[in-house]
JSON list of C-alpha atoms in Angstrom, two decimals:
[
{"chain": "A", "resi": 270, "resn": "UNK", "atom": "CA", "xyz": [107.84, 25.37, 48.90]},
{"chain": "A", "resi": 271, "resn": "UNK", "atom": "CA", "xyz": [104.03, 24.43, 48.70]},
{"chain": "A", "resi": 272, "resn": "UNK", "atom": "CA", "xyz": [101.60, 25.79, 46.31]},
{"chain": "A", "resi": 273, "resn": "UNK", "atom": "CA", "xyz": [97.89, 26.47, 47.23]},
{"chain": "A", "resi": 274, "resn": "UNK", "atom": "CA", "xyz": [95.89, 26.50, 44.33]},
{"chain": "A", "resi": 275, "resn": "UNK", "atom": "CA", "xyz": [92.24, 27.94, 44.42]},
{"chain": "A", "resi": 276, "resn": "UNK", "atom": "CA", "xyz": [89.87, 28.01, 41.50]},
{"chain": "A", "resi": 277, "resn": "UNK", "atom": "CA", "xyz": [86.84, 30.35, 41.91]},
{"chain": "A", "resi": 278, "resn": "UNK", "atom": "CA", "xyz": [83.61, 30.97, 39.47]},
{"chain": "A", "resi": 279, "resn": "UNK", "atom": "CA", "xyz": [82.81, 34.30, 39.72]},
{"chain": "A", "resi": 280, "resn": "UNK", "atom": "CA", "xyz": [80.14, 36.54, 38.42]},
{"chain": "A", "resi": 281, "resn": "UNK", "atom": "CA", "xyz": [81.20, 38.09, 35.44]},
{"chain": "A", "resi": 282, "resn": "UNK", "atom": "CA", "xyz": [80.54, 41.90, 36.19]},
{"chain": "A", "resi": 283, "resn": "UNK", "atom": "CA", "xyz": [81.80, 41.39, 39.95]},
{"chain": "A", "resi": 284, "resn": "UNK", "atom": "CA", "xyz": [85.29, 40.02, 38.55]},
{"chain": "A", "resi": 285, "resn": "UNK", "atom": "CA", "xyz": [87.30, 42.70, 39.15]},
{"chain": "A", "resi": 286, "resn": "UNK", "atom": "CA", "xyz": [85.67, 43.55, 42.56]},
{"chain": "A", "resi": 287, "resn": "UNK", "atom": "CA", "xyz": [86.15, 40.12, 43.84]},
{"chain": "A", "resi": 288, "resn": "UNK", "atom": "CA", "xyz": [89.70, 40.15, 43.10]},
{"chain": "A", "resi": 289, "resn": "UNK", "atom": "CA", "xyz": [90.14, 43.65, 44.63]},
{"chain": "A", "resi": 290, "resn": "UNK", "atom": "CA", "xyz": [88.18, 42.53, 47.64]},
{"chain": "A", "resi": 291, "resn": "UNK", "atom": "CA", "xyz": [90.16, 39.36, 47.93]},
{"chain": "A", "resi": 292, "resn": "UNK", "atom": "CA", "xyz": [93.57, 41.62, 47.98]},
{"chain": "A", "resi": 293, "resn": "UNK", "atom": "CA", "xyz": [92.12, 44.00, 50.68]},
{"chain": "A", "resi": 294, "resn": "UNK", "atom": "CA", "xyz": [90.96, 41.11, 53.01]},
{"chain": "A", "resi": 295, "resn": "UNK", "atom": "CA", "xyz": [92.53, 37.83, 52.25]},
{"chain": "A", "resi": 296, "resn": "UNK", "atom": "CA", "xyz": [95.74, 39.04, 51.14]},
{"chain": "A", "resi": 297, "resn": "UNK", "atom": "CA", "xyz": [96.26, 41.49, 53.72]},
{"chain": "A", "resi": 298, "resn": "UNK", "atom": "CA", "xyz": [95.35, 38.66, 56.27]},
{"chain": "A", "resi": 299, "resn": "UNK", "atom": "CA", "xyz": [97.49, 35.96, 54.74]},
{"chain": "A", "resi": 300, "resn": "UNK", "atom": "CA", "xyz": [100.77, 38.23, 54.70]},
{"chain": "A", "resi": 301, "resn": "UNK", "atom": "CA", "xyz": [100.61, 37.98, 58.51]},
{"chain": "A", "resi": 302, "resn": "UNK", "atom": "CA", "xyz": [101.17, 34.65, 58.78]},
{"chain": "A", "resi": 303, "resn": "UNK", "atom": "CA", "xyz": [104.12, 32.76, 59.01]},
{"chain": "A", "resi": 304, "resn": "UNK", "atom": "CA", "xyz": [105.34, 30.99, 56.15]},
{"chain": "A", "resi": 305, "resn": "UNK", "atom": "CA", "xyz": [103.29, 32.72, 53.59]},
{"chain": "A", "resi": 306, "resn": "UNK", "atom": "CA", "xyz": [105.85, 34.16, 50.66]},
{"chain": "A", "resi": 307, "resn": "UNK", "atom": "CA", "xyz": [103.29, 35.35, 47.60]},
{"chain": "A", "resi": 308, "resn": "UNK", "atom": "CA", "xyz": [100.02, 35.23, 45.59]},
{"chain": "A", "resi": 309, "resn": "UNK", "atom": "CA", "xyz": [99.18, 35.61, 42.13]},
{"chain": "A", "resi": 310, "resn": "UNK", "atom": "CA", "xyz": [95.83, 36.20, 40.81]},
{"chain": "A", "resi": 311, "resn": "UNK", "atom": "CA", "xyz": [95.39, 34.46, 37.22]},
{"chain": "A", "resi": 312, "resn": "UNK", "atom": "CA", "xyz": [92.79, 35.57, 34.77]},
{"chain": "A", "resi": 313, "resn": "UNK", "atom": "CA", "xyz": [91.83, 34.05, 31.65]},
{"chain": "A", "resi": 314, "resn": "UNK", "atom": "CA", "xyz": [90.66, 37.04, 29.35]},
{"chain": "A", "resi": 315, "resn": "UNK", "atom": "CA", "xyz": [88.13, 35.02, 27.24]},
{"chain": "A", "resi": 316, "resn": "UNK", "atom": "CA", "xyz": [86.74, 33.47, 30.58]},
{"chain": "A", "resi": 317, "resn": "UNK", "atom": "CA", "xyz": [85.15, 36.17, 32.74]},
{"chain": "A", "resi": 318, "resn": "UNK", "atom": "CA", "xyz": [83.77, 33.66, 35.16]},
{"chain": "A", "resi": 319, "resn": "UNK", "atom": "CA", "xyz": [87.07, 32.31, 36.33]},
{"chain": "A", "resi": 320, "resn": "UNK", "atom": "CA", "xyz": [89.92, 33.45, 38.85]},
{"chain": "A", "resi": 321, "resn": "UNK", "atom": "CA", "xyz": [92.38, 31.55, 39.85]},
{"chain": "A", "resi": 322, "resn": "UNK", "atom": "CA", "xyz": [94.79, 32.05, 43.06]},
{"chain": "A", "resi": 323, "resn": "UNK", "atom": "CA", "xyz": [98.34, 30.92, 43.37]},
{"chain": "A", "resi": 324, "resn": "UNK", "atom": "CA", "xyz": [99.65, 31.12, 46.69]},
{"chain": "A", "resi": 325, "resn": "UNK", "atom": "CA", "xyz": [103.22, 30.20, 47.72]},
{"chain": "A", "resi": 326, "resn": "UNK", "atom": "CA", "xyz": [103.77, 29.15, 51.34]},
{"chain": "A", "resi": 327, "resn": "UNK", "atom": "CA", "xyz": [107.34, 28.50, 52.78]},
{"chain": "A", "resi": 328, "resn": "UNK", "atom": "CA", "xyz": [106.57, 24.83, 54.28]},
{"chain": "A", "resi": 329, "resn": "UNK", "atom": "CA", "xyz": [103.11, 22.69, 54.23]},
{"chain": "A", "resi": 330, "resn": "UNK", "atom": "CA", "xyz": [103.55, 22.80, 57.94]},
{"chain": "A", "resi": 331, "resn": "UNK", "atom": "CA", "xyz": [103.14, 26.58, 58.09]},
{"chain": "A", "resi": 332, "resn": "UNK", "atom": "CA", "xyz": [100.44, 26.62, 55.81]},
{"chain": "A", "resi": 333, "resn": "UNK", "atom": "CA", "xyz": [98.62, 24.14, 57.70]},
{"chain": "A", "resi": 334, "resn": "UNK", "atom": "CA", "xyz": [99.60, 25.78, 60.76]},
{"chain": "A", "resi": 335, "resn": "UNK", "atom": "CA", "xyz": [97.14, 28.95, 59.96]},
{"chain": "A", "resi": 336, "resn": "UNK", "atom": "CA", "xyz": [93.99, 28.96, 62.36]},
{"chain": "A", "resi": 337, "resn": "UNK", "atom": "CA", "xyz": [90.82, 27.48, 61.17]},
{"chain": "A", "resi": 338, "resn": "UNK", "atom": "CA", "xyz": [89.08, 30.27, 63.49]},
{"chain": "A", "resi": 339, "resn": "UNK", "atom": "CA", "xyz": [91.17, 33.16, 61.15]},
{"chain": "A", "resi": 340, "resn": "UNK", "atom": "CA", "xyz": [90.26, 31.56, 57.81]},
{"chain": "A", "resi": 341, "resn": "UNK", "atom": "CA", "xyz": [86.65, 31.29, 58.88]},
{"chain": "A", "resi": 342, "resn": "UNK", "atom": "CA", "xyz": [86.40, 34.78, 60.14]},
{"chain": "A", "resi": 343, "resn": "UNK", "atom": "CA", "xyz": [88.27, 35.97, 56.99]},
{"chain": "A", "resi": 344, "resn": "UNK", "atom": "CA", "xyz": [86.09, 34.29, 54.71]},
{"chain": "A", "resi": 345, "resn": "UNK", "atom": "CA", "xyz": [82.93, 35.57, 56.67]},
{"chain": "A", "resi": 346, "resn": "UNK", "atom": "CA", "xyz": [84.23, 39.13, 56.42]},
{"chain": "A", "resi": 347, "resn": "UNK", "atom": "CA", "xyz": [84.71, 38.51, 52.66]},
{"chain": "A", "resi": 348, "resn": "UNK", "atom": "CA", "xyz": [81.36, 36.77, 52.09]},
{"chain": "A", "resi": 349, "resn": "UNK", "atom": "CA", "xyz": [79.87, 40.13, 53.39]},
{"chain": "A", "resi": 350, "resn": "UNK", "atom": "CA", "xyz": [81.38, 42.12, 50.78]},
{"chain": "A", "resi": 351, "resn": "UNK", "atom": "CA", "xyz": [80.56, 39.45, 47.86]},
{"chain": "A", "resi": 352, "resn": "UNK", "atom": "CA", "xyz": [77.53, 37.91, 48.82]},
{"chain": "A", "resi": 353, "resn": "UNK", "atom": "CA", "xyz": [77.08, 34.64, 46.80]},
{"chain": "A", "resi": 354, "resn": "UNK", "atom": "CA", "xyz": [78.84, 36.04, 43.54]},
{"chain": "A", "resi": 355, "resn": "UNK", "atom": "CA", "xyz": [81.34, 33.47, 43.78]},
{"chain": "A", "resi": 356, "resn": "UNK", "atom": "CA", "xyz": [82.28, 29.81, 44.36]},
{"chain": "A", "resi": 357, "resn": "UNK", "atom": "CA", "xyz": [85.20, 28.30, 45.05]},
{"chain": "A", "resi": 358, "resn": "UNK", "atom": "CA", "xyz": [85.52, 24.98, 42.27]},
{"chain": "A", "resi": 359, "resn": "UNK", "atom": "CA", "xyz": [88.80, 23.48, 42.64]},
{"chain": "A", "resi": 360, "resn": "UNK", "atom": "CA", "xyz": [91.41, 23.57, 45.01]},
{"chain": "A", "resi": 361, "resn": "UNK", "atom": "CA", "xyz": [94.79, 21.79, 44.98]},
{"chain": "A", "resi": 362, "resn": "UNK", "atom": "CA", "xyz": [98.19, 21.45, 46.68]},
{"chain": "A", "resi": 363, "resn": "UNK", "atom": "CA", "xyz": [101.30, 20.95, 44.81]},
{"chain": "A", "resi": 364, "resn": "UNK", "atom": "CA", "xyz": [105.25, 20.73, 45.68]},
{"chain": "A", "resi": 365, "resn": "UNK", "atom": "CA", "xyz": [107.84, 22.94, 43.76]},
{"chain": "A", "resi": 366, "resn": "UNK", "atom": "CA", "xyz": [110.55, 20.53, 43.09]},
{"chain": "A", "resi": 367, "resn": "UNK", "atom": "CA", "xyz": [114.04, 21.82, 41.76]},
{"chain": "A", "resi": 368, "resn": "UNK", "atom": "CA", "xyz": [116.52, 19.53, 40.28]},
{"chain": "A", "resi": 369, "resn": "UNK", "atom": "CA", "xyz": [119.97, 20.82, 39.36]},
{"chain": "A", "resi": 370, "resn": "UNK", "atom": "CA", "xyz": [121.44, 21.16, 36.07]},
{"chain": "A", "resi": 371, "resn": "UNK", "atom": "CA", "xyz": [124.05, 19.02, 35.09]},
{"chain": "A", "resi": 372, "resn": "UNK", "atom": "CA", "xyz": [126.50, 19.92, 32.42]}
]
């Protein structure tokens, strides 16, 4: 499993709208992509300008095979709804490693 980790800076008064529009637009598109497993939204109750998405993909190959055209069109649709009220400030990729428990 691979984790796509995205951190956004958002206008505080539009944070909830950002989360809702992301679910309506981005998550809807991602669920149609092969290898998409799940998505979590993390918010810090003391930092109203921060939103983190943790997106789980079955394999790196499936994640990276999502077409750039689809990503660009989805981002354009999202940006039309949210304007310049947000900015991606960090992104990362993580592998989930599981080790057997030995007794």
